[in-house]
Amino acid sequence: MTQQQLLEALARSESFSRDFALRNALIANPKTILHQTFPSLALGENVRAHLHEDTAQEMHIIMVAGEDLVFSDALETAVEQVLDKAVGEPDLRKRLMADPKGTLATLLPDFYVPEDFRIYFHENSTEEIHLLLPPLAQAEDELSEAELDAVAGGSRGRGPHIGRKRGGKAPHCRSQKFRR
């Protein structure tokens, strides 16, 4: 199983979204649970596994070295173009990892990110693998905390204004995918 296949499988996995015991076990002991869940996964003993979760205040973007791909829940088209460029330019990739908001602000002056919102770039390697936990499943008739905040007019997290100035064009929505 390649890193790309693992990232895709974990993102699609309903068991980690719905089964809190399994999700907590994955957080506590990632390599053991990953091997149990994905038997074809071959992670060496020296490989460190790091789990990340997108929240209303932070977003994680995973770059897979050697496979020329980037993985995240949803990205603006302009950010995707920067990431496509970063795949082939190691200096840009290093700048993005060191100072994501500053680098994006320099390259995309109209890209708006609220002060309290954090963006993290992680790069997978042969020694370290970063994984994005799928979002927790909500009961179908239940709103998340972020949705409740947005409805109440107090949205401070990721919402329609991440990536654009207020009053700008509508956000670009897309499903989870990989970019090559």
PDB file of C-alpha atoms in Angstrom:
ATOM      1  CA  MET A   1       0.000   0.000   0.000  1.00  0.00           C
ATOM      2  CA  THR A   2       1.469   3.350  -1.043  1.00  0.00           C
ATOM      3  CA  GLN A   3       1.222   6.509   1.046  1.00  0.00           C
ATOM      4  CA  GLN A   4      -1.332   7.856  -1.412  1.00  0.00           C
ATOM      5  CA  GLN A   5      -3.470   4.735  -1.056  1.00  0.00           C
ATOM      6  CA  LEU A   6      -3.215   4.929   2.744  1.00  0.00           C
ATOM      7  CA  LEU A   7      -4.228   8.612   2.825  1.00  0.00           C
ATOM      8  CA  GLU A   8      -7.183   7.911   0.520  1.00  0.00           C
ATOM      9  CA  ALA A   9      -8.278   4.811   2.475  1.00  0.00           C
ATOM     10  CA  LEU A  10      -8.105   6.621   5.815  1.00  0.00           C
ATOM     11  CA  ALA A  11     -10.056   9.590   4.412  1.00  0.00           C
ATOM     12  CA  ARG A  12     -12.818   7.274   3.140  1.00  0.00           C
ATOM     13  CA  SER A  13     -12.902   5.124   6.274  1.00  0.00           C
ATOM     14  CA  GLU A  14     -16.250   5.405   8.015  1.00  0.00           C
ATOM     15  CA  SER A  15     -15.035   3.325  10.957  1.00  0.00           C
ATOM     16  CA  PHE A  16     -12.626   6.070  12.099  1.00  0.00           C
ATOM     17  CA  SER A  17     -15.418   8.652  11.711  1.00  0.00           C
ATOM     18  CA  ARG A  18     -18.086   6.744  13.630  1.00  0.00           C
ATOM     19  CA  ASP A  19     -16.318   4.371  16.047  1.00  0.00           C
ATOM     20  CA  PHE A  20     -14.909   6.529  18.855  1.00  0.00           C
ATOM     21  CA  ALA A  21     -13.121   3.588  20.511  1.00  0.00           C
ATOM     22  CA  LEU A  22     -11.318   2.734  17.266  1.00  0.00           C
ATOM     23  CA  ARG A  23     -10.510   6.391  16.622  1.00  0.00           C
ATOM     24  CA  ASN A  24      -9.085   6.802  20.137  1.00  0.00           C
ATOM     25  CA  ALA A  25      -7.075   3.587  19.722  1.00  0.00           C
ATOM     26  CA  LEU A  26      -5.660   4.962  16.449  1.00  0.00           C
ATOM     27  CA  ILE A  27      -4.675   8.202  18.172  1.00  0.00           C
ATOM     28  CA  ALA A  28      -3.069   6.306  21.070  1.00  0.00           C
ATOM     29  CA  ASN A  29      -1.214   3.736  18.960  1.00  0.00           C
ATOM     30  CA  PRO A  30      -1.304   4.664  15.264  1.00  0.00           C
ATOM     31  CA  LYS A  31       1.019   2.046  13.799  1.00  0.00           C
ATOM     32  CA  THR A  32      -0.650  -0.912  15.519  1.00  0.00           C
ATOM     33  CA  ILE A  33      -4.172   0.142  14.531  1.00  0.00           C
ATOM     34  CA  LEU A  34      -3.094   1.011  10.976  1.00  0.00           C
ATOM     35  CA  HIS A  35      -1.546  -2.465  10.564  1.00  0.00           C
ATOM     36  CA  GLN A  36      -4.714  -4.103  11.936  1.00  0.00           C
ATOM     37  CA  THR A  37      -7.004  -2.024   9.727  1.00  0.00           C
ATOM     38  CA  PHE A  38      -4.878  -2.106   6.567  1.00  0.00           C
ATOM     39  CA  PRO A  39      -3.021  -5.472   6.529  1.00  0.00           C
ATOM     40  CA  SER A  40      -1.240  -4.670   3.251  1.00  0.00           C
ATOM     41  CA  LEU A  41       0.392  -1.608   4.838  1.00  0.00           C
ATOM     42  CA  ALA A  42       4.138  -1.985   5.271  1.00  0.00           C
ATOM     43  CA  LEU A  43       5.491   0.603   7.699  1.00  0.00           C
ATOM     44  CA  GLY A  44       9.028  -0.013   8.880  1.00  0.00           C
ATOM     45  CA  GLU A  45       9.760  -0.192  12.604  1.00  0.00           C
ATOM     46  CA  ASN A  46      11.630   3.135  12.490  1.00  0.00           C
ATOM     47  CA  VAL A  47       8.804   4.994  10.723  1.00  0.00           C
ATOM     48  CA  ARG A  48       7.015   7.505  12.950  1.00  0.00           C
ATOM     49  CA  ALA A  49       3.296   8.047  12.352  1.00  0.00           C
ATOM     50  CA  HIS A  50       1.741  11.447  13.120  1.00  0.00           C
ATOM     51  CA  LEU A  51      -2.011  12.025  13.105  1.00  0.00           C
ATOM     52  CA  HIS A  52      -3.569  15.406  12.358  1.00  0.00           C
ATOM     53  CA  GLU A  53      -7.152  16.610  12.396  1.00  0.00           C
ATOM     54  CA  ASP A  54      -8.662  19.636  10.691  1.00  0.00           C
ATOM     55  CA  THR A  55     -10.730  21.815  13.012  1.00  0.00           C
ATOM     56  CA  ALA A  56     -12.584  25.099  12.748  1.00  0.00           C
ATOM     57  CA  GLN A  57      -9.331  26.893  13.683  1.00  0.00           C
ATOM     58  CA  GLU A  58      -6.723  24.864  11.799  1.00  0.00           C
ATOM     59  CA  MET A  59      -6.089  23.054   8.545  1.00  0.00           C
ATOM     60  CA  HIS A  60      -3.434  20.447   7.791  1.00  0.00           C
ATOM     61  CA  ILE A  61      -1.985  19.873   4.331  1.00  0.00           C
ATOM     62  CA  ILE A  62       0.113  16.771   3.724  1.00  0.00           C
ATOM     63  CA  MET A  63       2.769  16.685   1.013  1.00  0.00           C
ATOM     64  CA  VAL A  64       4.029  13.261  -0.043  1.00  0.00           C
ATOM     65  CA  ALA A  65       7.656  13.351  -1.161  1.00  0.00           C
ATOM     66  CA  GLY A  66       8.495  11.175  -4.136  1.00  0.00           C
ATOM     67  CA  GLU A  67       4.860  10.821  -5.201  1.00  0.00           C
ATOM     68  CA  ASP A  68       4.395  14.473  -6.217  1.00  0.00           C
ATOM     69  CA  LEU A  69       1.030  14.863  -4.567  1.00  0.00           C
ATOM     70  CA  VAL A  70      -0.668  16.984  -1.959  1.00  0.00           C
ATOM     71  CA  PHE A  71      -3.554  15.915   0.263  1.00  0.00           C
ATOM     72  CA  SER A  72      -6.057  18.072   2.106  1.00  0.00           C
ATOM     73  CA  ASP A  73      -9.796  18.229   2.729  1.00  0.00           C
ATOM     74  CA  ALA A  74     -10.535  21.238   0.535  1.00  0.00           C
ATOM     75  CA  LEU A  75      -8.358  23.911  -0.979  1.00  0.00           C
ATOM     76  CA  GLU A  76      -8.956  27.063  -2.962  1.00  0.00           C
ATOM     77  CA  THR A  77      -7.874  26.842  -6.614  1.00  0.00           C
ATOM     78  CA  ALA A  78      -5.173  29.497  -6.105  1.00  0.00           C
ATOM     79  CA  VAL A  79      -3.677  27.522  -3.198  1.00  0.00           C
ATOM     80  CA  GLU A  80      -3.743  24.339  -5.284  1.00  0.00           C
ATOM     81  CA  GLN A  81      -1.725  26.142  -7.956  1.00  0.00           C
ATOM     82  CA  VAL A  82       0.866  27.192  -5.361  1.00  0.00           C
ATOM     83  CA  LEU A  83       1.052  23.611  -4.074  1.00  0.00           C
ATOM     84  CA  ASP A  84       1.428  22.229  -7.591  1.00  0.00           C
ATOM     85  CA  LYS A  85       4.359  24.616  -8.008  1.00  0.00           C
ATOM     86  CA  ALA A  86       5.813  23.628  -4.595  1.00  0.00           C
ATOM     87  CA  VAL A  87       5.904  19.957  -5.582  1.00  0.00           C
ATOM     88  CA  GLY A  88       8.610  20.779  -8.134  1.00  0.00           C
ATOM     89  CA  GLU A  89      10.368  23.552  -6.210  1.00  0.00           C
ATOM     90  CA  PRO A  90      12.034  22.408  -2.959  1.00  0.00           C
ATOM     91  CA  ASP A  91      12.736  26.006  -1.833  1.00  0.00           C
ATOM     92  CA  LEU A  92       9.066  26.961  -2.093  1.00  0.00           C
ATOM     93  CA  ARG A  93       8.084  23.757  -0.294  1.00  0.00           C
ATOM     94  CA  LYS A  94      10.479  24.600   2.578  1.00  0.00           C
ATOM     95  CA  ARG A  95       9.073  28.132   2.827  1.00  0.00           C
ATOM     96  CA  LEU A  96       5.509  26.799   2.930  1.00  0.00           C
ATOM     97  CA  MET A  97       6.398  24.379   5.702  1.00  0.00           C
ATOM     98  CA  ALA A  98       8.272  27.010   7.744  1.00  0.00           C
ATOM     99  CA  ASP A  99       5.735  29.853   7.392  1.00  0.00           C
ATOM    100  CA  PRO A 100       2.522  28.739   5.640  1.00  0.00           C
ATOM    101  CA  LYS A 101       0.441  31.877   6.183  1.00  0.00           C
ATOM    102  CA  GLY A 102       3.307  34.258   5.402  1.00  0.00           C
ATOM    103  CA  THR A 103       4.283  32.406   2.232  1.00  0.00           C
ATOM    104  CA  LEU A 104       0.684  32.212   1.014  1.00  0.00           C
ATOM    105  CA  ALA A 105       0.193  35.925   1.815  1.00  0.00           C
ATOM    106  CA  THR A 106       3.296  36.778  -0.228  1.00  0.00           C
ATOM    107  CA  LEU A 107       2.353  34.615  -3.215  1.00  0.00           C
ATOM    108  CA  LEU A 108      -1.391  35.308  -3.066  1.00  0.00           C
ATOM    109  CA  PRO A 109      -1.940  38.856  -1.749  1.00  0.00           C
ATOM    110  CA  ASP A 110      -5.744  38.554  -2.069  1.00  0.00           C
ATOM    111  CA  PHE A 111      -5.879  35.251  -0.171  1.00  0.00           C
ATOM    112  CA  TYR A 112      -7.510  35.979   3.181  1.00  0.00           C
ATOM    113  CA  VAL A 113      -6.856  33.915   6.307  1.00  0.00           C
ATOM    114  CA  PRO A 114      -8.166  35.132   9.683  1.00  0.00           C
ATOM    115  CA  GLU A 115      -5.564  35.909  12.361  1.00  0.00           C
ATOM    116  CA  ASP A 116      -6.596  33.030  14.624  1.00  0.00           C
ATOM    117  CA  PHE A 117      -6.692  30.410  11.835  1.00  0.00           C
ATOM    118  CA  ARG A 118      -3.624  28.178  11.538  1.00  0.00           C
ATOM    119  CA  ILE A 119      -2.364  26.313   8.480  1.00  0.00           C
ATOM    120  CA  TYR A 120       0.137  23.484   8.815  1.00  0.00           C
ATOM    121  CA  PHE A 121       2.105  21.804   6.047  1.00  0.00           C
ATOM    122  CA  HIS A 122       3.512  18.335   6.723  1.00  0.00           C
ATOM    123  CA  GLU A 123       5.792  16.370   4.436  1.00  0.00           C
ATOM    124  CA  ASN A 124       5.809  12.583   4.438  1.00  0.00           C
ATOM    125  CA  SER A 125       9.134  10.833   4.050  1.00  0.00           C
ATOM    126  CA  THR A 126      10.588   7.367   4.485  1.00  0.00           C
ATOM    127  CA  GLU A 127      11.071   8.082   8.222  1.00  0.00           C
ATOM    128  CA  GLU A 128       7.823   9.976   8.968  1.00  0.00           C
ATOM    129  CA  ILE A 129       4.274   9.605   7.782  1.00  0.00           C
ATOM    130  CA  HIS A 130       1.596  12.217   8.453  1.00  0.00           C
ATOM    131  CA  LEU A 131      -2.054  11.220   8.237  1.00  0.00           C
ATOM    132  CA  LEU A 132      -5.224  13.278   8.260  1.00  0.00           C
ATOM    133  CA  LEU A 133      -7.969  11.869  10.469  1.00  0.00           C
ATOM    134  CA  PRO A 134     -11.367  11.850   8.795  1.00  0.00           C
ATOM    135  CA  PRO A 135     -13.857  14.244  10.380  1.00  0.00           C
ATOM    136  CA  LEU A 136     -16.115  12.829  13.066  1.00  0.00           C
ATOM    137  CA  ALA A 137     -19.512  11.800  11.762  1.00  0.00           C
ATOM    138  CA  GLN A 138     -22.394  13.919  12.979  1.00  0.00           C
ATOM    139  CA  ALA A 139     -25.871  12.626  13.585  1.00  0.00           C
ATOM    140  CA  GLU A 140     -27.819  13.500  10.455  1.00  0.00           C
ATOM    141  CA  ASP A 141     -30.078  15.950  12.248  1.00  0.00           C
ATOM    142  CA  GLU A 142     -27.317  17.499  14.359  1.00  0.00           C
ATOM    143  CA  LEU A 143     -25.259  20.601  13.551  1.00  0.00           C
ATOM    144  CA  SER A 144     -21.545  20.751  14.336  1.00  0.00           C
ATOM    145  CA  GLU A 145     -20.133  23.444  16.649  1.00  0.00           C
ATOM    146  CA  ALA A 146     -18.775  25.339  13.617  1.00  0.00           C
ATOM    147  CA  GLU A 147     -22.178  25.193  11.892  1.00  0.00           C
ATOM    148  CA  LEU A 148     -23.917  26.404  15.059  1.00  0.00           C
ATOM    149  CA  ASP A 149     -21.463  29.316  15.310  1.00  0.00           C
ATOM    150  CA  ALA A 150     -22.035  30.197  11.660  1.00  0.00           C
ATOM    151  CA  VAL A 151     -25.825  30.133  12.063  1.00  0.00           C
ATOM    152  CA  ALA A 152     -25.580  32.302  15.175  1.00  0.00           C
ATOM    153  CA  GLY A 153     -23.420  34.799  13.288  1.00  0.00           C
ATOM    154  CA  GLY A 154     -20.332  34.190  15.371  1.00  0.00           C
ATOM    155  CA  SER A 155     -18.341  32.024  12.997  1.00  0.00           C
ATOM    156  CA  ARG A 156     -14.649  32.425  13.740  1.00  0.00           C
ATOM    157  CA  GLY A 157     -13.396  29.259  12.131  1.00  0.00           C
ATOM    158  CA  ARG A 158     -13.047  28.019   8.629  1.00  0.00           C
ATOM    159  CA  GLY A 159     -16.069  29.167   6.759  1.00  0.00           C
ATOM    160  CA  PRO A 160     -16.962  31.002   3.610  1.00  0.00           C
ATOM    161  CA  HIS A 161     -14.382  33.719   4.264  1.00  0.00           C
ATOM    162  CA  ILE A 162     -11.224  31.596   4.372  1.00  0.00           C
ATOM    163  CA  GLY A 163      -9.251  32.310   1.239  1.00  0.00           C
ATOM    164  CA  ARG A 164     -11.125  35.389   0.149  1.00  0.00           C
ATOM    165  CA  LYS A 165     -11.798  38.850   1.411  1.00  0.00           C
ATOM    166  CA  ARG A 166     -15.244  39.529   2.770  1.00  0.00           C
ATOM    167  CA  GLY A 167     -17.563  40.483  -0.029  1.00  0.00           C
ATOM    168  CA  GLY A 168     -15.409  38.667  -2.618  1.00  0.00           C
ATOM    169  CA  LYS A 169     -16.414  35.839  -4.912  1.00  0.00           C
ATOM    170  CA  ALA A 170     -18.117  32.726  -3.574  1.00  0.00           C
ATOM    171  CA  PRO A 171     -15.902  29.989  -2.128  1.00  0.00           C
ATOM    172  CA  HIS A 172     -14.812  27.205  -4.441  1.00  0.00           C
ATOM    173  CA  CYS A 173     -16.113  23.918  -3.029  1.00  0.00           C
ATOM    174  CA  ARG A 174     -14.683  20.542  -3.931  1.00  0.00           C
ATOM    175  CA  SER A 175     -14.632  17.041  -2.575  1.00  0.00           C
ATOM    176  CA  GLN A 176     -11.587  15.428  -1.026  1.00  0.00           C
ATOM    177  CA  LYS A 177      -8.991  14.650  -3.704  1.00  0.00           C
ATOM    178  CA  PHE A 178      -5.350  14.401  -4.546  1.00  0.00           C
ATOM    179  CA  ARG A 179      -3.477  16.739  -6.850  1.00  0.00           C
ATOM    180  CA  ARG A 180      -0.676  15.543  -9.114  1.00  0.00           C
TER     181      ARG A 180
END
